[in-house]
Short mmCIF file of C-alpha atoms and ligand atoms in Angstrom, two decimals:
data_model
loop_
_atom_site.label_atom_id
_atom_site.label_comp_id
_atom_site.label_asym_id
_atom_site.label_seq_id
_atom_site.Cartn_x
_atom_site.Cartn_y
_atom_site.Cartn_z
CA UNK A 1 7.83 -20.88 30.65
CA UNK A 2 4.92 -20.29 28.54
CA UNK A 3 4.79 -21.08 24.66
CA UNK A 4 4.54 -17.81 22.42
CA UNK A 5 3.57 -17.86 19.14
CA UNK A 6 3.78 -15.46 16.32
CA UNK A 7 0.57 -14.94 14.40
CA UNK A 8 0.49 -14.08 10.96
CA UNK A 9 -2.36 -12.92 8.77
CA UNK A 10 -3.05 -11.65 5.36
CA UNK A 11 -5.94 -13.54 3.85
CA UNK A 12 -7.97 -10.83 2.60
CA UNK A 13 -7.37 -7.28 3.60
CA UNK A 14 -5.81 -6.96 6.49
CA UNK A 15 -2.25 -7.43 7.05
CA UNK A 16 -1.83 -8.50 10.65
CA UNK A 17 0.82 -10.08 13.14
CA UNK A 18 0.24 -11.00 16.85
CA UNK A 19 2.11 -12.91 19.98
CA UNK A 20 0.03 -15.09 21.82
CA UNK A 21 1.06 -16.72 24.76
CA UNK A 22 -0.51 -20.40 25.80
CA UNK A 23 -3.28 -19.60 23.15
CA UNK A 24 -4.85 -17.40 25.52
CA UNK A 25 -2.67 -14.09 26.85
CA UNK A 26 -2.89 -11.60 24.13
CA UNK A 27 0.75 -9.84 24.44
CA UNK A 28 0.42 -7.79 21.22
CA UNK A 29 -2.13 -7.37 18.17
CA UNK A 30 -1.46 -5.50 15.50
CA UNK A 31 -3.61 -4.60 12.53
CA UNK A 32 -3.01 -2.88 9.10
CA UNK A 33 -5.96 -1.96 7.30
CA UNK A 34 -6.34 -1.61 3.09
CA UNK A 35 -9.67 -0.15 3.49
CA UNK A 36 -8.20 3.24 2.47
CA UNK A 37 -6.82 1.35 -0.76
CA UNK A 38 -9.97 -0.46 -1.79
CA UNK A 39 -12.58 1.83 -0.57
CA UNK A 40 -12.77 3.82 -4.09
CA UNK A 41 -13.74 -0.05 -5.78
CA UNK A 42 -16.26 -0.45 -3.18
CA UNK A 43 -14.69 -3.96 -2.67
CA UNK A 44 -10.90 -5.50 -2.00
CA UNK A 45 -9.08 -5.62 -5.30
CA UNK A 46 -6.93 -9.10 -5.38
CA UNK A 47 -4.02 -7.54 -6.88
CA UNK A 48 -3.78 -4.52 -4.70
CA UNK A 49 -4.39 -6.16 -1.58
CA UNK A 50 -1.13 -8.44 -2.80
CA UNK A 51 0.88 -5.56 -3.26
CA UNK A 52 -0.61 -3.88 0.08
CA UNK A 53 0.27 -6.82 1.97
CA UNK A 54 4.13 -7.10 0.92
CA UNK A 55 4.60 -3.50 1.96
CA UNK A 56 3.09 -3.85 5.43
CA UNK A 57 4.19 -7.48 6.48
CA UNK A 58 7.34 -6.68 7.45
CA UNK A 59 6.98 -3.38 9.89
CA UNK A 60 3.68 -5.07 11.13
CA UNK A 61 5.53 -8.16 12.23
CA UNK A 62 8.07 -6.13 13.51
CA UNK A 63 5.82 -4.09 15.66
CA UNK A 64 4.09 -6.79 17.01
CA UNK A 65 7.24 -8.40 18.36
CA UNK A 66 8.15 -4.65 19.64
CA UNK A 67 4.72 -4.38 21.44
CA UNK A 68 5.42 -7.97 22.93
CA UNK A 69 9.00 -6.76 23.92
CA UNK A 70 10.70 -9.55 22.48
CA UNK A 71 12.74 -10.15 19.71
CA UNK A 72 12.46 -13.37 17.08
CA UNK A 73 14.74 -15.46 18.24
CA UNK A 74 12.06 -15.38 21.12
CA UNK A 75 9.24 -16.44 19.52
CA UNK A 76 8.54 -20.55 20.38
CA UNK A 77 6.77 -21.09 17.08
CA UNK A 78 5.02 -19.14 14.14
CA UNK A 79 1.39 -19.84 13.00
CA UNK A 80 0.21 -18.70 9.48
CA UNK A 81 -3.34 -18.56 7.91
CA UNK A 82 -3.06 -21.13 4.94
CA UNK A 83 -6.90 -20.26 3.81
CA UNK A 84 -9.67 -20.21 2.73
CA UNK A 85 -8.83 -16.19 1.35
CA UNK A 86 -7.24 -14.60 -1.75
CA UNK A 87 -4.43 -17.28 -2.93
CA UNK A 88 -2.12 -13.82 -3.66
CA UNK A 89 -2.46 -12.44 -0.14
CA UNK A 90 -2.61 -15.94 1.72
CA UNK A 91 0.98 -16.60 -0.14
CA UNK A 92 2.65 -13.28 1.26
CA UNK A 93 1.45 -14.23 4.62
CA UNK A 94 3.10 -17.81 3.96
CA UNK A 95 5.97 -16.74 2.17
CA UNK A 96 7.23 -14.39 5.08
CA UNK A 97 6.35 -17.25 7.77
CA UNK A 98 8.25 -19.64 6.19
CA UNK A 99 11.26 -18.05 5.86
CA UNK A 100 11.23 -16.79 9.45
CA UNK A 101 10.49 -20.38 10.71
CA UNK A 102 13.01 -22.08 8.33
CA UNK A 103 15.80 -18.85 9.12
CA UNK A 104 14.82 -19.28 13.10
CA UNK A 105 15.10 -22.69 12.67
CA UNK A 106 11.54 -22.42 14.93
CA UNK A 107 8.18 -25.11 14.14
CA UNK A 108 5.81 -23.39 11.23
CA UNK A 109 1.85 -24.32 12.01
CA UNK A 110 -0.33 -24.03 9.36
CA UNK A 111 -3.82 -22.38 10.25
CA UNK A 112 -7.09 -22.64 9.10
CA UNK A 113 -8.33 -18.58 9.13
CA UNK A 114 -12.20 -19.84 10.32
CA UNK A 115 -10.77 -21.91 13.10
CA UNK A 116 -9.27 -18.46 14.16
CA UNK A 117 -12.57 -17.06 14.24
CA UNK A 118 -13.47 -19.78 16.39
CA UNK A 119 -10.52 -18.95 18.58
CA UNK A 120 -11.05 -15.27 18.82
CA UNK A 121 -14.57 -16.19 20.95
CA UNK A 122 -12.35 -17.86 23.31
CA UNK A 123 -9.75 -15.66 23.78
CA UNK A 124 -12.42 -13.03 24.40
CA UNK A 125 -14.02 -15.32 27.03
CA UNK A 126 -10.64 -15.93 28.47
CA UNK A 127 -9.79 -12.47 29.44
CA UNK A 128 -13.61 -12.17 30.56
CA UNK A 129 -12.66 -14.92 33.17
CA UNK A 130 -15.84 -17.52 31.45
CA UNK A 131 -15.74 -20.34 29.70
CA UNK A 132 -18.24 -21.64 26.80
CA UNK A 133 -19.57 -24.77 27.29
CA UNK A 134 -19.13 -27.41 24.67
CA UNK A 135 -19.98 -29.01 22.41
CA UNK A 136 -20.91 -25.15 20.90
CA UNK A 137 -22.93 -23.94 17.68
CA UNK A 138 -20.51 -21.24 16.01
CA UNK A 139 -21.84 -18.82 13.12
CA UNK A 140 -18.98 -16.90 11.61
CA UNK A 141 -19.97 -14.43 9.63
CA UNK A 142 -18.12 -12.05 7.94
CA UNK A 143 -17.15 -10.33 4.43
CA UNK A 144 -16.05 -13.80 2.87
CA UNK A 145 -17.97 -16.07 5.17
CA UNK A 146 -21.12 -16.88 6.25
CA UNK A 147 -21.42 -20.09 7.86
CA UNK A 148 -22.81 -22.22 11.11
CA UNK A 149 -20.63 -24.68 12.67
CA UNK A 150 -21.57 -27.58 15.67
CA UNK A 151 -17.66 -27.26 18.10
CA UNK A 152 -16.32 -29.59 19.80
CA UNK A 153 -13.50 -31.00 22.03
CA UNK A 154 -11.96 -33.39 19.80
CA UNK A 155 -10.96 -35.08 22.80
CA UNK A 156 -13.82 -35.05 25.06
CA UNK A 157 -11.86 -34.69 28.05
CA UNK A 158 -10.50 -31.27 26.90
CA UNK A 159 -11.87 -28.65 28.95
CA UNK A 160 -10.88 -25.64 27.26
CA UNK A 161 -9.88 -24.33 23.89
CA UNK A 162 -6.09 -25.03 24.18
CA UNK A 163 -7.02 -28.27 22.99
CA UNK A 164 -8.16 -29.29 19.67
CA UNK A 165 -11.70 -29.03 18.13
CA UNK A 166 -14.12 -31.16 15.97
CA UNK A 167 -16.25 -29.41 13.50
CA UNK A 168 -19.00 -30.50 11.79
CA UNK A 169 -20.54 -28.02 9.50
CA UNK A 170 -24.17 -27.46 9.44
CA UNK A 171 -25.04 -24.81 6.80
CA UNK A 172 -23.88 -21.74 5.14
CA UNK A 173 -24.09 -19.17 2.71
CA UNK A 174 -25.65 -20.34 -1.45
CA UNK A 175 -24.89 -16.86 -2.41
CA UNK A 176 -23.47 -13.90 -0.98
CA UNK A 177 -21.83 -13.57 2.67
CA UNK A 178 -23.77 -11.39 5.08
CA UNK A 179 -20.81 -8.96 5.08
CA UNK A 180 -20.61 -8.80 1.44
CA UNK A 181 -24.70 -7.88 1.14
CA UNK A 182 -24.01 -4.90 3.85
CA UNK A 183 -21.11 -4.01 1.44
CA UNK A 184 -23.02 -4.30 -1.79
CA UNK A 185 -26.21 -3.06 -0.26
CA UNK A 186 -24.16 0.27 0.74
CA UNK A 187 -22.72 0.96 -2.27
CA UNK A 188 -26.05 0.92 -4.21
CA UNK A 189 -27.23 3.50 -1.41
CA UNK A 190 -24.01 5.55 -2.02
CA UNK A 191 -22.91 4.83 1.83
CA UNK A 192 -19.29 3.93 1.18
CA UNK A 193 -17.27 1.40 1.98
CA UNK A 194 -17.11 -0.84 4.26
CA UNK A 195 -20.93 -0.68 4.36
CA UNK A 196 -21.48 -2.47 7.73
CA UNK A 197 -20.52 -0.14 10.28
CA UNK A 198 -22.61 2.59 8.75
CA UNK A 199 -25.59 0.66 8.29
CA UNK A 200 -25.04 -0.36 11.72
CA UNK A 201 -25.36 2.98 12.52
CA UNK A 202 -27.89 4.41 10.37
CA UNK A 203 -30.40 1.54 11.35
CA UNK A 204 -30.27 2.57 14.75
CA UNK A 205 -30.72 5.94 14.07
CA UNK A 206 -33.85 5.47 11.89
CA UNK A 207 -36.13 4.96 14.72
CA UNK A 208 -39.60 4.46 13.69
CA UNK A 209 -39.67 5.91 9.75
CA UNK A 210 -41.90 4.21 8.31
CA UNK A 211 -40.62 1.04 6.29
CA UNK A 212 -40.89 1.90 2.46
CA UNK A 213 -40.59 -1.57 1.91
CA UNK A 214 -40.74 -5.15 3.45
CA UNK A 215 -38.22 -7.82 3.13
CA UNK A 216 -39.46 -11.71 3.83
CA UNK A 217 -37.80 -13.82 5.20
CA UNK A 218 -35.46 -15.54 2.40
CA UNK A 219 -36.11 -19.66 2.03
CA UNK A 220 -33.70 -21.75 0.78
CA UNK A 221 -34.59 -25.60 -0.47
CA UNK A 222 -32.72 -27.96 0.94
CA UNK A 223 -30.92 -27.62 3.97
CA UNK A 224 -33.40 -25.42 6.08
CA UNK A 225 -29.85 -24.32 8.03
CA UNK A 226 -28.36 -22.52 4.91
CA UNK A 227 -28.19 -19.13 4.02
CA UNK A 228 -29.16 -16.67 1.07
CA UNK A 229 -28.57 -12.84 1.04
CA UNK A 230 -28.47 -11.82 -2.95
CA UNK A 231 -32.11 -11.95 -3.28
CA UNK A 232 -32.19 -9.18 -0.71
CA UNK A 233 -29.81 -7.21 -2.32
CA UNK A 234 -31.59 -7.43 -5.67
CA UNK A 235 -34.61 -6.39 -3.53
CA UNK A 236 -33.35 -3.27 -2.37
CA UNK A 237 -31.66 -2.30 -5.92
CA UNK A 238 -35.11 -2.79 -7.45
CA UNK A 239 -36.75 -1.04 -5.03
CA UNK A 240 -34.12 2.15 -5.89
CA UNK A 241 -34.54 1.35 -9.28
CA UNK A 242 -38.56 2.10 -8.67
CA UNK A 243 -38.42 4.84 -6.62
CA UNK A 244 -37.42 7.67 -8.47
CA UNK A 245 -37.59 10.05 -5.35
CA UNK A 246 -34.58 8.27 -3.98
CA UNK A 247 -32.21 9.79 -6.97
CA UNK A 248 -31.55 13.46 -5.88
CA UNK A 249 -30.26 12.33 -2.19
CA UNK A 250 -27.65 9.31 -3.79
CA UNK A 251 -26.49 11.88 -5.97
CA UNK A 252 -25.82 14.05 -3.10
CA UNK A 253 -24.59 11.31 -1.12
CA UNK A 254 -22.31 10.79 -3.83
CA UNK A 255 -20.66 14.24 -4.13
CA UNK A 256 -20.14 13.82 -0.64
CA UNK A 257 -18.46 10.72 -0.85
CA UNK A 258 -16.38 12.25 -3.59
CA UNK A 259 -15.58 14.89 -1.04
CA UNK A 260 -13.77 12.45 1.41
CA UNK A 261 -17.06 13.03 3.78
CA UNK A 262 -17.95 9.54 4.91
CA UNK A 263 -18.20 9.57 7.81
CA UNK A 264 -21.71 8.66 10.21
CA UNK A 265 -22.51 12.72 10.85
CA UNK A 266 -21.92 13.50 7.40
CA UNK A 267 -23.94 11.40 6.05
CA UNK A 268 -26.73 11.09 8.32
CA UNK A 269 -28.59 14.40 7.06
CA UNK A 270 -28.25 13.38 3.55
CA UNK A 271 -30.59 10.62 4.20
CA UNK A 272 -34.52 11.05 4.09
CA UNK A 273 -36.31 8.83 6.48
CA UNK A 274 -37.20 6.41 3.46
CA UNK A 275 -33.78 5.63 3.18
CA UNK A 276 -32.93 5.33 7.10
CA UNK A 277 -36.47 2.65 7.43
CA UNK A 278 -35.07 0.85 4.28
CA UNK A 279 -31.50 0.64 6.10
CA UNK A 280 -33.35 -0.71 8.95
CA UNK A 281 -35.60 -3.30 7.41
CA UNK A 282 -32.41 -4.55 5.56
CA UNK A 283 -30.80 -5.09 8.55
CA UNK A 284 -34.08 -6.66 10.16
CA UNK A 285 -34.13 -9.40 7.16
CA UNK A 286 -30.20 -10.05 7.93
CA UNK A 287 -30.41 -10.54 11.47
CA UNK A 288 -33.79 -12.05 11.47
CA UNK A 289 -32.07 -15.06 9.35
CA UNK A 290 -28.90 -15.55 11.45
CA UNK A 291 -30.21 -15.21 14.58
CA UNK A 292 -33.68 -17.44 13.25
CA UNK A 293 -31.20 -19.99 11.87
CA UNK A 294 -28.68 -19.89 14.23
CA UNK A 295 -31.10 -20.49 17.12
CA UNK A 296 -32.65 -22.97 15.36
CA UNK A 297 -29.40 -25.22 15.03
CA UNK A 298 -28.72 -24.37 18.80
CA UNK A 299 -32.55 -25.86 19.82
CA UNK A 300 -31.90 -29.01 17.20
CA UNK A 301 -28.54 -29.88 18.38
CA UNK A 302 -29.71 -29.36 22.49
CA UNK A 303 -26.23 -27.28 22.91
CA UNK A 304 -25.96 -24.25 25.69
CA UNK A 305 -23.67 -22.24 24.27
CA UNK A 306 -23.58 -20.24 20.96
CA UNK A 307 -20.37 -18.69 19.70
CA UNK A 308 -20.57 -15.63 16.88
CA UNK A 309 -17.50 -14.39 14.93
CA UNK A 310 -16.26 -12.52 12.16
CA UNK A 311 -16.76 -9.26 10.87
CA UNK A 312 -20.74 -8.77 11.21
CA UNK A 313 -20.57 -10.09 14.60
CA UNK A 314 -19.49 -6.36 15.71
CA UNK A 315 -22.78 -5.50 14.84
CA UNK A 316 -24.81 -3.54 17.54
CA UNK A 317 -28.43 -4.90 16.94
CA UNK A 318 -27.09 -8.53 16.09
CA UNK A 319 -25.20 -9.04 19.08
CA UNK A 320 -28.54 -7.18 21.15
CA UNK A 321 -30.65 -9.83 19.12
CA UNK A 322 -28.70 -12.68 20.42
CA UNK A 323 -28.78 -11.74 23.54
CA UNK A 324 -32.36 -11.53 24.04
CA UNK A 325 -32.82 -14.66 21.98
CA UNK A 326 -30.22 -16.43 24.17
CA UNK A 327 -31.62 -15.68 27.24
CA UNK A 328 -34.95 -16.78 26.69
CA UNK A 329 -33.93 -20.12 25.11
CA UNK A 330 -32.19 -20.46 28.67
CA UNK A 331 -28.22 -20.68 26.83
CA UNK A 332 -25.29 -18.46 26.76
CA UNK A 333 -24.03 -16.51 23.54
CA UNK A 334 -20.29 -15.11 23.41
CA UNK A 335 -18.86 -12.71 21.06
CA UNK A 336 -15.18 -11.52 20.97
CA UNK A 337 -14.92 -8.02 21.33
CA UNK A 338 -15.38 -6.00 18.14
CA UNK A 339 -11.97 -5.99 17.69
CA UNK A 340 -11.21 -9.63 17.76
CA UNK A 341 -14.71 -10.03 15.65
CA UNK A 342 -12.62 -8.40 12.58
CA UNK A 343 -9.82 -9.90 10.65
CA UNK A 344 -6.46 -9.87 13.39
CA UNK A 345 -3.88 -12.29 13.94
CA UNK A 346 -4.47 -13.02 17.21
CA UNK A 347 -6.73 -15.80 16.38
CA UNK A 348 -4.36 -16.98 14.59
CA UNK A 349 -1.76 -17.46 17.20
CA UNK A 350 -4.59 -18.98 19.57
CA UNK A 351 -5.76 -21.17 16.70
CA UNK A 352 -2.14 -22.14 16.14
CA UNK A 353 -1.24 -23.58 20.01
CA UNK A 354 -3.57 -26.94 20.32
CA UNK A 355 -2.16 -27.40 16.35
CA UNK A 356 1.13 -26.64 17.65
CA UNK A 357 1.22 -29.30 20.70
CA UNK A 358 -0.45 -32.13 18.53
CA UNK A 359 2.41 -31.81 16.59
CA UNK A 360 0.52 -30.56 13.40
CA UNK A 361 3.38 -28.82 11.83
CA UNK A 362 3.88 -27.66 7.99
CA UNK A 363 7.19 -27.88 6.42
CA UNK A 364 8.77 -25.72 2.96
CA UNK A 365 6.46 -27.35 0.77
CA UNK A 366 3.37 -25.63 2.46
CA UNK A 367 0.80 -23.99 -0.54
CA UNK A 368 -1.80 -21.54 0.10
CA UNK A 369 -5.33 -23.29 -0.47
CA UNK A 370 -8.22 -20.45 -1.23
CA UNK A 371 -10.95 -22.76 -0.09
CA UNK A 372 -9.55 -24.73 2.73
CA UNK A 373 -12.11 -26.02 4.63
CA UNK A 374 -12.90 -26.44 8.14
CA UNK A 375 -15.23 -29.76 7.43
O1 KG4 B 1 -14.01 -10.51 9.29
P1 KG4 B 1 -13.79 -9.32 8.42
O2 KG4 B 1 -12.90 -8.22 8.93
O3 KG4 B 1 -13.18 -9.72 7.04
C1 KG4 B 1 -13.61 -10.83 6.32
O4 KG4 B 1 -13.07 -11.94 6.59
O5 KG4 B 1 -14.49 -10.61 5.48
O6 KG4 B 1 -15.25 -8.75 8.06
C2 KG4 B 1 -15.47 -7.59 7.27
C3 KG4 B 1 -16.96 -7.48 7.00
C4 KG4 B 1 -17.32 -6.38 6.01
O7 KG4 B 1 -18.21 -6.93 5.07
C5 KG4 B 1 -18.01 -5.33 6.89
O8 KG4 B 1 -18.99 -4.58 6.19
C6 KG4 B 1 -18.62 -6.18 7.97
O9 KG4 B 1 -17.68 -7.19 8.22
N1 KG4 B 1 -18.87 -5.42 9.20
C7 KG4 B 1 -20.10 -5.20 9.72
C8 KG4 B 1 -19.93 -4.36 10.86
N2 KG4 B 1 -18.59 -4.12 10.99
C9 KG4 B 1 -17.96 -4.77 9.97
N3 KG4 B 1 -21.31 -5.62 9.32
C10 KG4 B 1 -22.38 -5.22 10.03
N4 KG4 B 1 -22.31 -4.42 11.11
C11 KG4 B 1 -21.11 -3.98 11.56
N5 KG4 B 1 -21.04 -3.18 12.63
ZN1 ZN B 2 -12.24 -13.32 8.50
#
């Protein structure tokens, strides 16, 4: 009989419940989105995603069982996020766990959301039939998160990722997280919200118009494997601020917004090719650092695989980069599909199994902890 967990997830945004089987066999996923709710702030809104959470947890969960065609009583376990996130959405998450574990009478593991990300690569490779070697360098990068990660087995014998992993960290974000500059960087461009996707799109779509400006690459002192992405954004609101011409097309972009028209074909011919190369060379500078920095860590620490999660890693012209950069350092790079790369509780689940069969086990007294860390 295989072991099936319940996955629950509400660190941020997304309120999301999943059955895993043997940390691998996805039996159902099911995600409910706030974007609608915090789109008009341009950002998530602590308090409303709270509120948004406690309405959805309970028909999400439900429907997640429903898609698995089982019942509670059926579920072997139940795995929770416990952080890093908002404390107020981590606790409904918690909350409703706890009470189903302590009313099934069923074990409650606690869950580390970036060791889901981790997970998600593997459940992607799983149903792809590969395997990533370790020990791995992992970059998660997200809205919240933007960090790089050496993986390993924790018990070198493991040979796959139902067992438990080491991590050691090896840089990350001083500032801003990649996500949260595509975010920011959209909003000042009057692009909406969530601003990755449609940069995503709008890059590619810019072609060859000519670059009205040029971002360097960003240096941080210290740890040559850390990140920085708020100079970049200052860049490109100074660079608006400068430009006067830009003013008449964010205004219009604007009303449109206003208008509910957000979408990639609406928005598209209210940008003037100085806008589309600026979208681009924005992008360029993001990738260029973690892809540069992640490959960098990959060459240092002589690993052959390279794992990329989170939000930003459904990125067209990131994953492309990779790739190309993968292939001709001679190692492999693995991405869940985009949607395991965004917030879901499936990772969760996965995450939860090894935890689950070492015995690591929370009881009533379990607290959310906003900046739980992986290492
Ligand atoms: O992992 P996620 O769903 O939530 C967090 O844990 O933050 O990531 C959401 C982030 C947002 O900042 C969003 O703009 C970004 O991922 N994102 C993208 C793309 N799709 C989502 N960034 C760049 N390109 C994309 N295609
Ligand atoms: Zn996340």
């Amino acid at each position: 009989m295989s072991t099936r967990i319940l996955g629950i997830e509400s660190s941020c945004d997304e309120t999301a419940a999943a059955v895993v089987a043997d940390g691998r066999e996805i039996l159902s996923s099911v995600v409910a989105s706030q974007v609608d709710v915090h789109r008009k702030y341009g950002g998530v809104v602590p308090e409303l995603a709270s509120r948004e959470h406690l309405r959805q947890i309970v028909p999400v969960v439900r429907e997640a069982l429903a898609h698995a065609h089982m019942r509670l009583e059926d579920v072997d376990a139940i795995g929770v996020t416990q952080g890093p996130g908002l404390v107020g959405a981590l606790l409904v998450g918690i909350t409703y766990g706890k009470t189903l574990a302590q009313s099934l009478g069923k074990p409650f593991v606690p869950v580390n959301h970036l060791e889901g990300h981790v997970h998600a690569v593997f459940l992607e490779a799983h149903k792809a039939g590969s395997r990533p070697k370790l020990p791995a360098v992992c970059l998660i990068v997200s809205g919240g998160h933007t960090v790089l990660y050496a993986v390993s087995a924790a018990d070198s014998g493991a040979r796959d990722a139902t067992a438990l992993f080491h991590y050691r960290k090896l840089g990350q974000t001083r500032d801003d997280a990649a996500g949260e500059a595509y975010d920011k960087v959209a909003k000042l461009l009057a692009l909406g919200y969530p601003g990755g996707p449609i940069l995503d799109r709008l890059a590619a779509a810019a072609g060859g118009a000519p670059a009205p400006v040029k971002f360097g690459p960003t240096k941080t002192r210290g740890n040559p494997l850390d990140f920085s992405f708020s100079g970049l954004k200052t860049a490109v609101l100074y660079h608006l601020r400068e430009h006067a011409e830009y003013s008449a097309e964010l205004r219009k972009r604007e009303e449109a917004l206003a208008r509910g028209e957000r979408k990639f074909d609406q928005l598209l011919p209210l940008c003037s090719p100085a806008t589309l190369g600026l979208v681009r060379e924005f992008q360029n500078a993001v990738i260029r650092d973690l892809v540069g920095r992640t490959m960098a860590a990959t060459e240092e620490l002589g690993v052959e695989s390279i794992l990329v999660s989170g939000g930003v890693a459904a990125n067209s012209q990131l994953r492309a980069t990779f790739e190309e950069r993968a292939k001709a350092a001679g190692v492999e790079v693995f991405f869940p599909s985009r949607a395991l790369s965004t917030d879901n509780a499936a990772m969760i689940a996965a995450a939860a199994y090894p935890r689950l069969r070492a015995g690591i086990l929370a009881d009533l007294m379990l607290n959310a902890d906003p900046s739980l860390a992986l290492a």
